Amino acid sequence: YLATAFDEIWLQPSGDVGLSGLVAESMFLRGTFDKLELGVRMDHRHEYKNAMNQYTERDYTPAHREALTAVLTSMHRQLVAGVAAGRGLEPAAVSALIDRGPFLGPEALEARLVDHLGYRDEFMARVHERADDGGKTAELLFHDKYLARAGGPHKKGARIAVVYGVGPVMRGGNSFDPLFGGGATMGSKTVAGALRQAIDDPEVKAIVFRVDSPGGSYVASDTIWRETLRARQAGKPVIVSMANVAGSGGYFVAMHATKIVAQPGTITGSIGVLGGKILTRRLFERLGVTYGTIKTAANADMFSELDDYSAHGWQRFQAWLDRVYADFTAKVADGRGLPLARVQEIAKGRIYTGEDAKAIGLVDELGGWSVALKLAREAAGLDPDAAIELRTYPADKSLFEQVLGDDRDNSDAPVSLQAQIALIEQLRPVAAELRALGLGPGNTGALGMPALAVE
């Protein structure tokens, strides 16, 4: 799919084209939990909020299957259209080809899925030929070197702030764990603080908020959402650019943006809430582990994973779910300018592709970074080709940037940085073993999960 955007596609003669369609496979643990006597006490708002189905079901529920089928259908439609446009084929012909895939190299060439079968040296000779470089003196540059020599875009002009919100939404600061493989988190303290900096900077004309998050803490999401609202109240447009996913809390932080941009395949929405706990007492008793309990109030053990909720605890939990869902949908209605009844109809915890989300009003435009910058210029009252300065907030570099650098050329990286990277790679297997034993930082154990969480 990506390759079809290019002028020519070369394939090594021994290679294949794995064009065979899309498939979703989901693991369900209910049978295993029953064997282990692990109880599941969870609930959601509403039927399409399917993350907990992994624990409570043995197969897809009708709503789960419906939503996932719609997402795959939308992505497949985009795949067919993109390949057809890129290869000059009819969509019906591409659909038929996908049903025949995958393809051996000669078959792919015959089907016009690739242009040439050849090795790297043959391909490079073709590159020089296309450059009219018979003497082969043209210099080949990797993209990072090319951009560095070009001076890099967006260095001077009207200032547009760039804020990144990447990873699960959590309270506290951003984090990145290269050793234990924990990935990045969107910390409400860091991201909300970055938005405040952009709001307070008199030179900032607009804010581009890049979001790539599956969701997380309701409170953390709400904290970040508040700053997007304050930015608009301060007269600073906020343009959200969605990456791979902006689900649940990832959509929560975006819903009051001036404009929301998503890729056609961005997983969008899941406007809903879920939570609960996995009950472990009976499993531990089978292993000979027993527990005693002392508490100072009737509901002090509400968050304990040993036992079920009391009647009062379950009522409090349901009230929490209702409160979060009502708040979420009301804010979507206000931010997107939609009737509340319409939001409640399309919400229910359902995910959409960006393409489908645009059709129902959850997204304004389809595209990537360039579309977001175009909308930022428009919202700031700038000419379409006006010079701009992109400044990232907060100014401090992330650990990833500190290790790899901005205008990086790995072949010329300082020895000290290369040593750090090599050390991390060597320690990762050890870190993985420690995490498996429950000894990694922040590890809650194989059975651990928050008692109340928005996913």
CSV table of C-alpha atoms in Angstrom, one decimal:
chain,number,residue,atom,x,y,z
A,1,TYR,CA,0.0,0.0,0.0
A,2,LEU,CA,2.8,2.4,0.9
A,3,ALA,CA,4.9,1.4,-2.1
A,4,THR,CA,2.1,2.3,-4.5
A,5,ALA,CA,2.5,6.0,-3.7
A,6,PHE,CA,5.9,5.9,-5.6
A,7,ASP,CA,6.7,6.2,-9.3
A,8,GLU,CA,8.3,2.9,-9.6
A,9,ILE,CA,8.3,-0.3,-7.5
A,10,TRP,CA,11.2,-2.7,-7.6
A,11,LEU,CA,11.1,-6.1,-6.1
A,12,GLN,CA,14.1,-8.4,-5.5
A,13,PRO,CA,13.6,-11.5,-7.7
A,14,SER,CA,13.4,-13.8,-4.7
A,15,GLY,CA,10.9,-11.5,-2.9
A,16,ASP,CA,7.1,-11.7,-2.7
A,17,VAL,CA,4.2,-9.2,-2.5
A,18,GLY,CA,2.2,-10.0,0.6
A,19,LEU,CA,-1.1,-8.5,-0.6
A,20,SER,CA,-3.6,-10.7,1.0
A,21,GLY,CA,-6.2,-8.5,2.8
A,22,LEU,CA,-6.8,-7.6,6.4
A,23,VAL,CA,-7.6,-9.8,9.4
A,24,ALA,CA,-8.4,-9.2,13.0
A,25,GLU,CA,-7.8,-11.9,15.6
A,26,SER,CA,-8.7,-11.3,19.3
A,27,MET,CA,-7.7,-13.3,22.3
A,28,PHE,CA,-10.4,-14.1,24.8
A,29,LEU,CA,-9.4,-15.3,28.3
A,30,ARG,CA,-12.7,-16.1,29.9
A,31,GLY,CA,-12.1,-19.9,29.6
A,32,THR,CA,-8.7,-19.6,31.2
A,33,PHE,CA,-10.0,-17.4,33.9
A,34,ASP,CA,-12.8,-19.9,34.7
A,35,LYS,CA,-10.2,-22.7,35.0
A,36,LEU,CA,-8.1,-20.6,37.3
A,37,GLU,CA,-11.2,-19.4,39.2
A,38,LEU,CA,-10.4,-15.8,38.6
A,39,GLY,CA,-13.5,-13.7,38.8
A,40,VAL,CA,-14.2,-10.7,36.6
A,41,ARG,CA,-16.2,-7.8,37.9
A,42,MET,CA,-16.2,-5.2,35.3
A,43,ASP,CA,-18.7,-3.0,33.4
A,44,HIS,CA,-18.7,-0.4,30.6
A,45,ARG,CA,-20.6,2.4,28.8
A,46,HIS,CA,-21.8,1.0,26.4
A,47,GLU,CA,-22.0,-2.1,24.4
A,48,TYR,CA,-19.3,-1.2,21.9
A,49,LYS,CA,-16.7,-0.5,24.6
A,50,ASN,CA,-15.1,-3.8,24.0
A,51,ALA,CA,-11.7,-3.7,25.7
A,52,MET,CA,-13.0,-5.7,28.7
A,53,ASN,CA,-14.4,-8.5,26.4
A,54,GLN,CA,-11.0,-10.1,26.5
A,55,TYR,CA,-11.7,-11.0,30.1
A,56,THR,CA,-15.4,-11.5,30.1
A,57,GLU,CA,-16.2,-13.3,26.8
A,58,ARG,CA,-15.2,-16.4,24.9
A,59,ASP,CA,-15.8,-14.8,21.5
A,60,TYR,CA,-16.9,-11.5,19.9
A,61,THR,CA,-20.2,-10.1,21.1
A,62,PRO,CA,-22.5,-8.9,18.3
A,63,ALA,CA,-21.6,-5.3,19.0
A,64,HIS,CA,-17.8,-6.0,19.1
A,65,ARG,CA,-18.0,-7.9,15.9
A,66,GLU,CA,-20.0,-5.2,14.2
A,67,ALA,CA,-17.6,-2.4,15.1
A,68,LEU,CA,-14.5,-4.3,14.3
A,69,THR,CA,-15.9,-5.5,11.0
A,70,ALA,CA,-16.8,-1.9,10.1
A,71,VAL,CA,-13.2,-0.7,10.9
A,72,LEU,CA,-11.7,-3.5,8.8
A,73,THR,CA,-14.1,-2.8,5.9
A,74,SER,CA,-13.2,0.9,5.9
A,75,MET,CA,-9.4,0.1,6.0
A,76,HIS,CA,-9.8,-2.5,3.2
A,77,ARG,CA,-11.7,0.1,1.1
A,78,GLN,CA,-8.9,2.5,1.6
A,79,LEU,CA,-6.3,-0.2,0.7
A,80,VAL,CA,-8.1,-1.0,-2.5
A,81,ALA,CA,-8.6,2.6,-3.6
A,82,GLY,CA,-4.9,3.5,-2.9
A,83,VAL,CA,-3.5,0.5,-4.7
A,84,ALA,CA,-5.9,1.1,-7.6
A,85,ALA,CA,-4.9,4.8,-7.9
A,86,GLY,CA,-1.2,4.1,-7.5
A,87,ARG,CA,-1.0,1.2,-10.0
A,88,GLY,CA,-3.5,2.5,-12.6
A,89,LEU,CA,-5.9,-0.4,-12.0
A,90,GLU,CA,-9.6,-0.6,-11.5
A,91,PRO,CA,-10.8,-1.1,-7.9
A,92,ALA,CA,-12.6,-4.3,-8.8
A,93,ALA,CA,-9.4,-5.7,-10.3
A,94,VAL,CA,-7.5,-4.8,-7.2
A,95,SER,CA,-10.1,-6.5,-5.0
A,96,ALA,CA,-9.8,-9.6,-7.2
A,97,LEU,CA,-6.0,-9.5,-6.9
A,98,ILE,CA,-6.2,-9.3,-3.1
A,99,ASP,CA,-8.4,-12.4,-3.1
A,100,ARG,CA,-5.6,-14.2,-5.0
A,101,GLY,CA,-2.7,-13.0,-2.9
A,102,PRO,CA,0.0,-13.2,-1.7
A,103,PHE,CA,2.1,-13.2,-4.9
A,104,LEU,CA,5.4,-14.6,-5.9
A,105,GLY,CA,7.7,-12.1,-7.6
A,106,PRO,CA,7.0,-13.0,-11.2
A,107,GLU,CA,3.3,-13.2,-10.5
A,108,ALA,CA,3.4,-9.7,-8.9
A,109,LEU,CA,5.1,-8.3,-12.0
A,110,GLU,CA,2.6,-10.0,-14.3
A,111,ALA,CA,-0.3,-8.5,-12.3
A,112,ARG,CA,1.3,-5.0,-12.5
A,113,LEU,CA,1.7,-4.8,-8.8
A,114,VAL,CA,5.4,-4.0,-9.3
A,115,ASP,CA,7.4,-2.5,-12.2
A,116,HIS,CA,10.7,-4.4,-12.1
A,117,LEU,CA,12.3,-7.4,-10.6
A,118,GLY,CA,15.9,-6.6,-9.8
A,119,TYR,CA,18.7,-6.4,-7.2
A,120,ARG,CA,20.0,-3.4,-5.4
A,121,ASP,CA,22.9,-2.8,-7.8
A,122,GLU,CA,20.4,-2.9,-10.8
A,123,PHE,CA,18.1,-0.5,-8.9
A,124,MET,CA,20.9,1.9,-8.1
A,125,ALA,CA,22.0,1.9,-11.8
A,126,ARG,CA,18.4,2.9,-12.7
A,127,VAL,CA,18.5,5.7,-10.1
A,128,HIS,CA,21.6,7.2,-11.7
A,129,GLU,CA,20.1,6.7,-15.2
A,130,ARG,CA,17.0,8.6,-14.2
A,131,ALA,CA,19.2,11.4,-12.8
A,132,ASP,CA,20.9,11.6,-16.2
A,133,ASP,CA,24.1,10.7,-14.4
A,134,GLY,CA,26.0,8.6,-16.8
A,135,GLY,CA,29.2,9.1,-14.8
A,136,LYS,CA,27.5,8.2,-11.6
A,137,THR,CA,28.8,11.2,-9.8
A,138,ALA,CA,25.5,12.2,-8.2
A,139,GLU,CA,25.7,12.1,-4.4
A,140,LEU,CA,23.1,9.9,-2.7
A,141,LEU,CA,21.7,11.4,0.5
A,142,PHE,CA,19.6,9.8,3.2
A,143,HIS,CA,16.6,12.0,4.0
A,144,ASP,CA,17.9,13.3,7.3
A,145,LYS,CA,21.1,14.6,5.7
A,146,TYR,CA,19.1,16.0,2.8
A,147,LEU,CA,16.8,18.0,5.2
A,148,ALA,CA,19.8,19.2,7.2
A,149,ARG,CA,21.5,20.6,4.1
A,150,ALA,CA,18.3,22.1,2.9
A,151,GLY,CA,18.2,24.1,6.2
A,152,GLY,CA,15.1,22.5,7.5
A,153,PRO,CA,11.6,24.0,7.0
A,154,HIS,CA,9.7,26.3,9.4
A,155,LYS,CA,12.6,28.0,11.2
A,156,LYS,CA,11.5,31.6,10.9
A,157,GLY,CA,8.2,33.4,10.7
A,158,ALA,CA,5.0,33.5,12.7
A,159,ARG,CA,5.3,31.1,15.7
A,160,ILE,CA,3.1,28.0,15.8
A,161,ALA,CA,3.4,25.9,18.9
A,162,VAL,CA,3.7,22.1,18.6
A,163,VAL,CA,2.7,19.9,21.5
A,164,TYR,CA,2.9,16.1,21.5
A,165,GLY,CA,0.6,13.8,23.3
A,166,VAL,CA,1.9,10.2,22.8
A,167,GLY,CA,1.0,7.0,24.6
A,168,PRO,CA,-1.5,6.1,27.3
A,169,VAL,CA,-2.9,9.1,29.2
A,170,MET,CA,-1.7,9.1,32.8
A,171,ARG,CA,-1.5,11.5,35.7
A,172,GLY,CA,1.9,13.1,36.3
A,173,GLY,CA,4.7,13.7,33.9
A,174,ASN,CA,5.5,12.2,30.5
A,175,SER,CA,7.6,9.1,30.7
A,176,PHE,CA,9.6,7.0,28.3
A,177,ASP,CA,11.1,3.6,29.3
A,178,PRO,CA,13.7,2.4,26.7
A,179,LEU,CA,15.1,-0.3,29.0
A,180,PHE,CA,11.9,-2.1,30.1
A,181,GLY,CA,10.1,-1.4,26.9
A,182,GLY,CA,7.3,0.5,28.6
A,183,GLY,CA,7.0,3.0,25.7
A,184,ALA,CA,6.0,6.6,26.0
A,185,THR,CA,3.1,7.9,28.2
A,186,MET,CA,1.1,11.1,27.8
A,187,GLY,CA,1.5,12.7,31.3
A,188,SER,CA,-1.2,15.2,32.1
A,189,LYS,CA,1.3,17.4,34.1
A,190,THR,CA,3.7,17.6,31.1
A,191,VAL,CA,1.2,18.0,28.3
A,192,ALA,CA,-1.1,20.4,30.2
A,193,GLY,CA,2.0,22.4,31.2
A,194,ALA,CA,3.1,22.5,27.6
A,195,LEU,CA,-0.2,23.9,26.5
A,196,ARG,CA,-0.1,26.5,29.2
A,197,GLN,CA,3.3,27.6,28.0
A,198,ALA,CA,2.0,28.0,24.5
A,199,ILE,CA,-1.0,29.9,25.8
A,200,ASP,CA,1.2,32.3,27.8
A,201,ASP,CA,3.7,32.8,25.0
A,202,PRO,CA,2.6,36.1,23.2
A,203,GLU,CA,4.4,35.1,20.0
A,204,VAL,CA,2.3,31.9,19.5
A,205,LYS,CA,-0.4,32.4,16.9
A,206,ALA,CA,-1.8,28.8,16.9
A,207,ILE,CA,-1.2,25.4,18.5
A,208,VAL,CA,-0.8,22.1,16.7
A,209,PHE,CA,-1.5,19.2,19.1
A,210,ARG,CA,-0.2,15.9,17.8
A,211,VAL,CA,-2.2,13.0,19.5
A,212,ASP,CA,-1.3,9.3,19.3
A,213,SER,CA,-3.0,7.6,22.3
A,214,PRO,CA,-5.3,4.7,23.1
A,215,GLY,CA,-6.7,6.5,26.1
A,216,GLY,CA,-6.2,6.1,29.8
A,217,SER,CA,-7.0,8.0,33.0
A,218,TYR,CA,-10.2,10.1,32.9
A,219,VAL,CA,-8.8,12.6,35.3
A,220,ALA,CA,-5.6,13.0,33.3
A,221,SER,CA,-7.5,13.4,30.1
A,222,ASP,CA,-9.8,16.0,31.6
A,223,THR,CA,-6.8,17.9,32.8
A,224,ILE,CA,-5.4,18.2,29.3
A,225,TRP,CA,-8.8,18.9,27.8
A,226,ARG,CA,-9.2,21.9,30.1
A,227,GLU,CA,-6.0,23.5,28.6
A,228,THR,CA,-7.2,23.0,25.0
A,229,LEU,CA,-10.4,24.9,26.0
A,230,ARG,CA,-8.4,27.6,27.7
A,231,ALA,CA,-6.3,28.0,24.6
A,232,ARG,CA,-9.3,28.7,22.5
A,233,GLN,CA,-10.7,31.1,25.1
A,234,ALA,CA,-7.3,32.9,24.9
A,235,GLY,CA,-7.8,33.3,21.2
A,236,LYS,CA,-5.2,30.7,20.2
A,237,PRO,CA,-6.6,28.1,17.8
A,238,VAL,CA,-5.8,24.5,18.5
A,239,ILE,CA,-5.4,22.1,15.6
A,240,VAL,CA,-5.3,18.4,16.6
A,241,SER,CA,-3.4,16.1,14.2
A,242,MET,CA,-4.3,12.5,15.0
A,243,ALA,CA,-1.7,9.8,14.3
A,244,ASN,CA,-2.3,6.0,14.6
A,245,VAL,CA,-5.0,6.2,17.2
A,246,ALA,CA,-6.9,8.8,19.2
A,247,GLY,CA,-9.2,6.5,21.2
A,248,SER,CA,-11.2,7.2,24.3
A,249,GLY,CA,-9.0,9.5,26.4
A,250,GLY,CA,-7.0,10.2,23.3
A,251,TYR,CA,-10.1,11.6,21.7
A,252,PHE,CA,-11.2,13.3,25.0
A,253,VAL,CA,-8.1,15.6,24.9
A,254,ALA,CA,-8.9,16.5,21.3
A,255,MET,CA,-12.6,17.1,21.2
A,256,HIS,CA,-12.6,20.9,21.8
A,257,ALA,CA,-9.9,21.6,19.3
A,258,THR,CA,-10.7,24.3,16.7
A,259,LYS,CA,-10.2,21.6,14.0
A,260,ILE,CA,-9.4,17.9,14.2
A,261,VAL,CA,-7.4,16.2,11.4
A,262,ALA,CA,-7.1,12.4,11.2
A,263,GLN,CA,-5.6,10.1,8.7
A,264,PRO,CA,-8.3,7.9,6.9
A,265,GLY,CA,-7.1,4.9,8.9
A,266,THR,CA,-6.7,6.6,12.3
A,267,ILE,CA,-8.6,4.7,15.0
A,268,THR,CA,-10.9,7.3,16.3
A,269,GLY,CA,-13.4,7.7,19.1
A,270,SER,CA,-14.4,4.9,21.4
A,271,ILE,CA,-16.3,7.5,23.3
A,272,GLY,CA,-17.1,5.6,26.4
A,273,VAL,CA,-15.7,4.3,29.7
A,274,LEU,CA,-14.9,1.0,31.3
A,275,GLY,CA,-13.4,-0.3,34.6
A,276,GLY,CA,-13.6,-2.9,37.3
A,277,LYS,CA,-11.3,-5.5,38.8
A,278,ILE,CA,-10.3,-9.1,38.5
A,279,LEU,CA,-11.0,-11.1,41.6
A,280,THR,CA,-8.1,-13.3,42.8
A,281,ARG,CA,-8.9,-14.8,46.2
A,282,ARG,CA,-10.1,-18.2,44.9
A,283,LEU,CA,-7.0,-18.6,42.7
A,284,PHE,CA,-4.7,-17.9,45.6
A,285,GLU,CA,-6.6,-20.2,47.9
A,286,ARG,CA,-6.1,-23.0,45.4
A,287,LEU,CA,-2.4,-22.3,45.7
A,288,GLY,CA,-2.6,-22.4,49.5
A,289,VAL,CA,-2.4,-18.6,50.0
A,290,THR,CA,-5.0,-17.2,52.5
A,291,TYR,CA,-5.8,-13.6,53.4
A,292,GLY,CA,-7.2,-11.9,56.4
A,293,THR,CA,-8.9,-8.5,56.2
A,294,ILE,CA,-9.1,-5.7,58.7
A,295,LYS,CA,-10.9,-2.5,57.7
A,296,THR,CA,-12.0,0.7,59.4
A,297,ALA,CA,-15.1,1.4,57.2
A,298,ALA,CA,-17.8,-0.6,55.5
A,299,ASN,CA,-16.5,0.1,52.0
A,300,ALA,CA,-12.7,0.4,52.7
A,301,ASP,CA,-12.0,-2.7,50.6
A,302,MET,CA,-13.9,-1.5,47.5
A,303,PHE,CA,-10.7,-1.4,45.4
A,304,SER,CA,-9.3,-4.7,46.7
A,305,GLU,CA,-8.9,-7.4,44.1
A,306,LEU,CA,-9.5,-10.2,46.6
A,307,ASP,CA,-13.3,-9.9,46.7
A,308,ASP,CA,-16.3,-8.6,44.8
A,309,TYR,CA,-17.9,-5.2,45.3
A,310,SER,CA,-20.4,-4.9,48.0
A,311,ALA,CA,-23.9,-3.8,46.9
A,312,HIS,CA,-23.0,-0.3,48.0
A,313,GLY,CA,-19.6,-0.5,46.2
A,314,TRP,CA,-21.2,-1.7,43.0
A,315,GLN,CA,-23.7,1.2,43.2
A,316,ARG,CA,-20.8,3.7,43.6
A,317,PHE,CA,-18.9,2.1,40.7
A,318,GLN,CA,-22.0,2.3,38.4
A,319,ALA,CA,-22.4,6.0,39.4
A,320,TRP,CA,-18.8,6.6,38.5
A,321,LEU,CA,-19.3,5.0,35.0
A,322,ASP,CA,-22.5,7.1,34.5
A,323,ARG,CA,-20.8,10.3,35.6
A,324,VAL,CA,-17.8,9.8,33.2
A,325,TYR,CA,-20.0,8.8,30.3
A,326,ALA,CA,-22.4,11.7,30.7
A,327,ASP,CA,-19.4,14.2,31.0
A,328,PHE,CA,-17.6,12.7,28.0
A,329,THR,CA,-20.6,12.8,25.7
A,330,ALA,CA,-21.7,16.3,26.8
A,331,LYS,CA,-18.3,17.7,26.1
A,332,VAL,CA,-18.1,16.0,22.7
A,333,ALA,CA,-21.5,17.5,21.9
A,334,ASP,CA,-20.3,21.0,22.9
A,335,GLY,CA,-16.8,20.7,21.3
A,336,ARG,CA,-18.1,19.3,18.0
A,337,GLY,CA,-21.3,21.3,17.8
A,338,LEU,CA,-23.4,18.2,17.7
A,339,PRO,CA,-26.8,17.5,19.4
A,340,LEU,CA,-26.3,15.5,22.5
A,341,ALA,CA,-28.7,12.9,21.3
A,342,ARG,CA,-26.6,12.4,18.1
A,343,VAL,CA,-23.4,12.0,20.2
A,344,GLN,CA,-25.1,9.4,22.4
A,345,GLU,CA,-26.2,7.6,19.3
A,346,ILE,CA,-22.7,7.4,17.7
A,347,ALA,CA,-20.7,7.0,21.0
A,348,LYS,CA,-21.5,3.9,23.1
A,349,GLY,CA,-17.7,3.1,23.2
A,350,ARG,CA,-17.5,2.5,19.5
A,351,ILE,CA,-14.3,2.9,17.4
A,352,TYR,CA,-14.2,4.3,13.9
A,353,THR,CA,-11.6,4.8,11.2
A,354,GLY,CA,-10.8,8.5,10.5
A,355,GLU,CA,-12.7,8.2,7.3
A,356,ASP,CA,-15.8,7.1,9.0
A,357,ALA,CA,-15.3,9.5,11.9
A,358,LYS,CA,-15.3,12.4,9.4
A,359,ALA,CA,-18.6,11.3,7.9
A,360,ILE,CA,-20.3,11.4,11.4
A,361,GLY,CA,-18.8,14.7,12.5
A,362,LEU,CA,-16.1,13.6,14.9
A,363,VAL,CA,-13.3,14.7,12.6
A,364,ASP,CA,-13.0,17.8,10.4
A,365,GLU,CA,-10.4,16.9,7.8
A,366,LEU,CA,-8.5,13.9,6.5
A,367,GLY,CA,-4.8,14.1,6.1
A,368,GLY,CA,-1.5,14.4,8.1
A,369,TRP,CA,0.9,17.0,9.2
A,370,SER,CA,0.7,19.2,6.1
A,371,VAL,CA,-3.1,19.5,6.4
A,372,ALA,CA,-2.8,20.4,10.1
A,373,LEU,CA,-0.3,23.2,9.3
A,374,LYS,CA,-2.5,24.5,6.5
A,375,LEU,CA,-5.5,24.7,9.0
A,376,ALA,CA,-3.2,26.3,11.6
A,377,ARG,CA,-2.2,29.0,9.2
A,378,GLU,CA,-5.9,29.6,8.3
A,379,ALA,CA,-7.0,29.7,11.9
A,380,ALA,CA,-4.2,32.1,12.8
A,381,GLY,CA,-5.1,34.4,9.9
A,382,LEU,CA,-1.9,33.8,8.0
A,383,ASP,CA,-1.5,33.5,4.2
A,384,PRO,CA,-1.3,29.9,3.0
A,385,ASP,CA,2.4,30.3,2.1
A,386,ALA,CA,3.3,32.5,5.0
A,387,ALA,CA,6.7,31.7,6.7
A,388,ILE,CA,6.2,30.1,10.1
A,389,GLU,CA,8.4,29.0,13.0
A,390,LEU,CA,7.4,25.7,14.6
A,391,ARG,CA,8.4,25.6,18.2
A,392,THR,CA,7.9,22.5,20.4
A,393,TYR,CA,6.6,22.8,23.9
A,394,PRO,CA,7.9,21.9,26.4
A,395,ALA,CA,11.4,23.0,25.2
A,396,ASP,CA,13.2,20.3,27.1
A,397,LYS,CA,14.2,17.3,24.9
A,398,SER,CA,12.8,13.9,25.5
A,399,LEU,CA,15.1,11.0,26.4
A,400,PHE,CA,14.6,9.7,22.9
A,401,GLU,CA,15.8,13.0,21.4
A,402,GLN,CA,18.7,13.2,23.9
A,403,VAL,CA,19.9,9.8,22.9
A,404,LEU,CA,19.4,10.0,19.1
A,405,GLY,CA,19.6,13.7,18.5
A,406,ASP,CA,17.5,16.0,16.2
A,407,ASP,CA,19.4,16.2,12.9
A,408,ARG,CA,20.9,12.8,13.4
A,409,ASP,CA,23.1,10.7,11.1
A,410,ASN,CA,23.6,7.4,12.9
A,411,SER,CA,26.9,6.7,11.1
A,412,ASP,CA,28.4,9.8,12.6
A,413,ALA,CA,26.8,9.6,16.1
A,414,PRO,CA,29.1,10.3,19.0
A,415,VAL,CA,30.7,7.3,20.4
A,416,SER,CA,29.2,8.0,23.8
A,417,LEU,CA,25.7,7.9,22.4
A,418,GLN,CA,26.4,4.8,20.4
A,419,ALA,CA,27.6,3.2,23.6
A,420,GLN,CA,24.4,4.2,25.5
A,421,ILE,CA,22.3,2.7,22.7
A,422,ALA,CA,24.3,-0.5,22.6
A,423,LEU,CA,24.1,-0.8,26.4
A,424,ILE,CA,20.3,-0.4,26.4
A,425,GLU,CA,20.1,-3.1,23.7
A,426,GLN,CA,22.2,-5.5,25.8
A,427,LEU,CA,20.2,-4.9,28.9
A,428,ARG,CA,16.8,-5.3,27.4
A,429,PRO,CA,16.7,-9.1,27.6
A,430,VAL,CA,17.6,-8.9,31.3
A,431,ALA,CA,15.0,-6.2,31.8
A,432,ALA,CA,12.4,-8.4,30.1
A,433,GLU,CA,13.1,-11.2,32.5
A,434,LEU,CA,12.8,-8.9,35.5
A,435,ARG,CA,9.5,-7.6,34.2
A,436,ALA,CA,8.2,-11.2,33.7
A,437,LEU,CA,9.0,-11.8,37.4
A,438,GLY,CA,7.1,-8.7,38.4
A,439,LEU,CA,10.3,-6.8,39.3
A,440,GLY,CA,10.2,-4.0,36.7
A,441,PRO,CA,9.4,-0.4,37.6
A,442,GLY,CA,5.6,0.2,37.8
A,443,ASN,CA,4.9,-3.5,37.4
A,444,THR,CA,1.5,-4.5,38.9
A,445,GLY,CA,2.0,-8.2,38.3
A,446,ALA,CA,0.4,-10.4,35.7
A,447,LEU,CA,-3.0,-10.0,37.4
A,448,GLY,CA,-2.8,-6.4,38.3
A,449,MET,CA,-5.1,-3.7,36.9
A,450,PRO,CA,-6.5,-0.5,38.1
A,451,ALA,CA,-9.8,-0.8,40.0
A,452,LEU,CA,-11.1,2.2,38.0
A,453,ALA,CA,-9.8,3.0,34.6
A,454,VAL,CA,-10.8,4.7,31.4
A,455,GLU,CA,-9.5,2.9,28.4
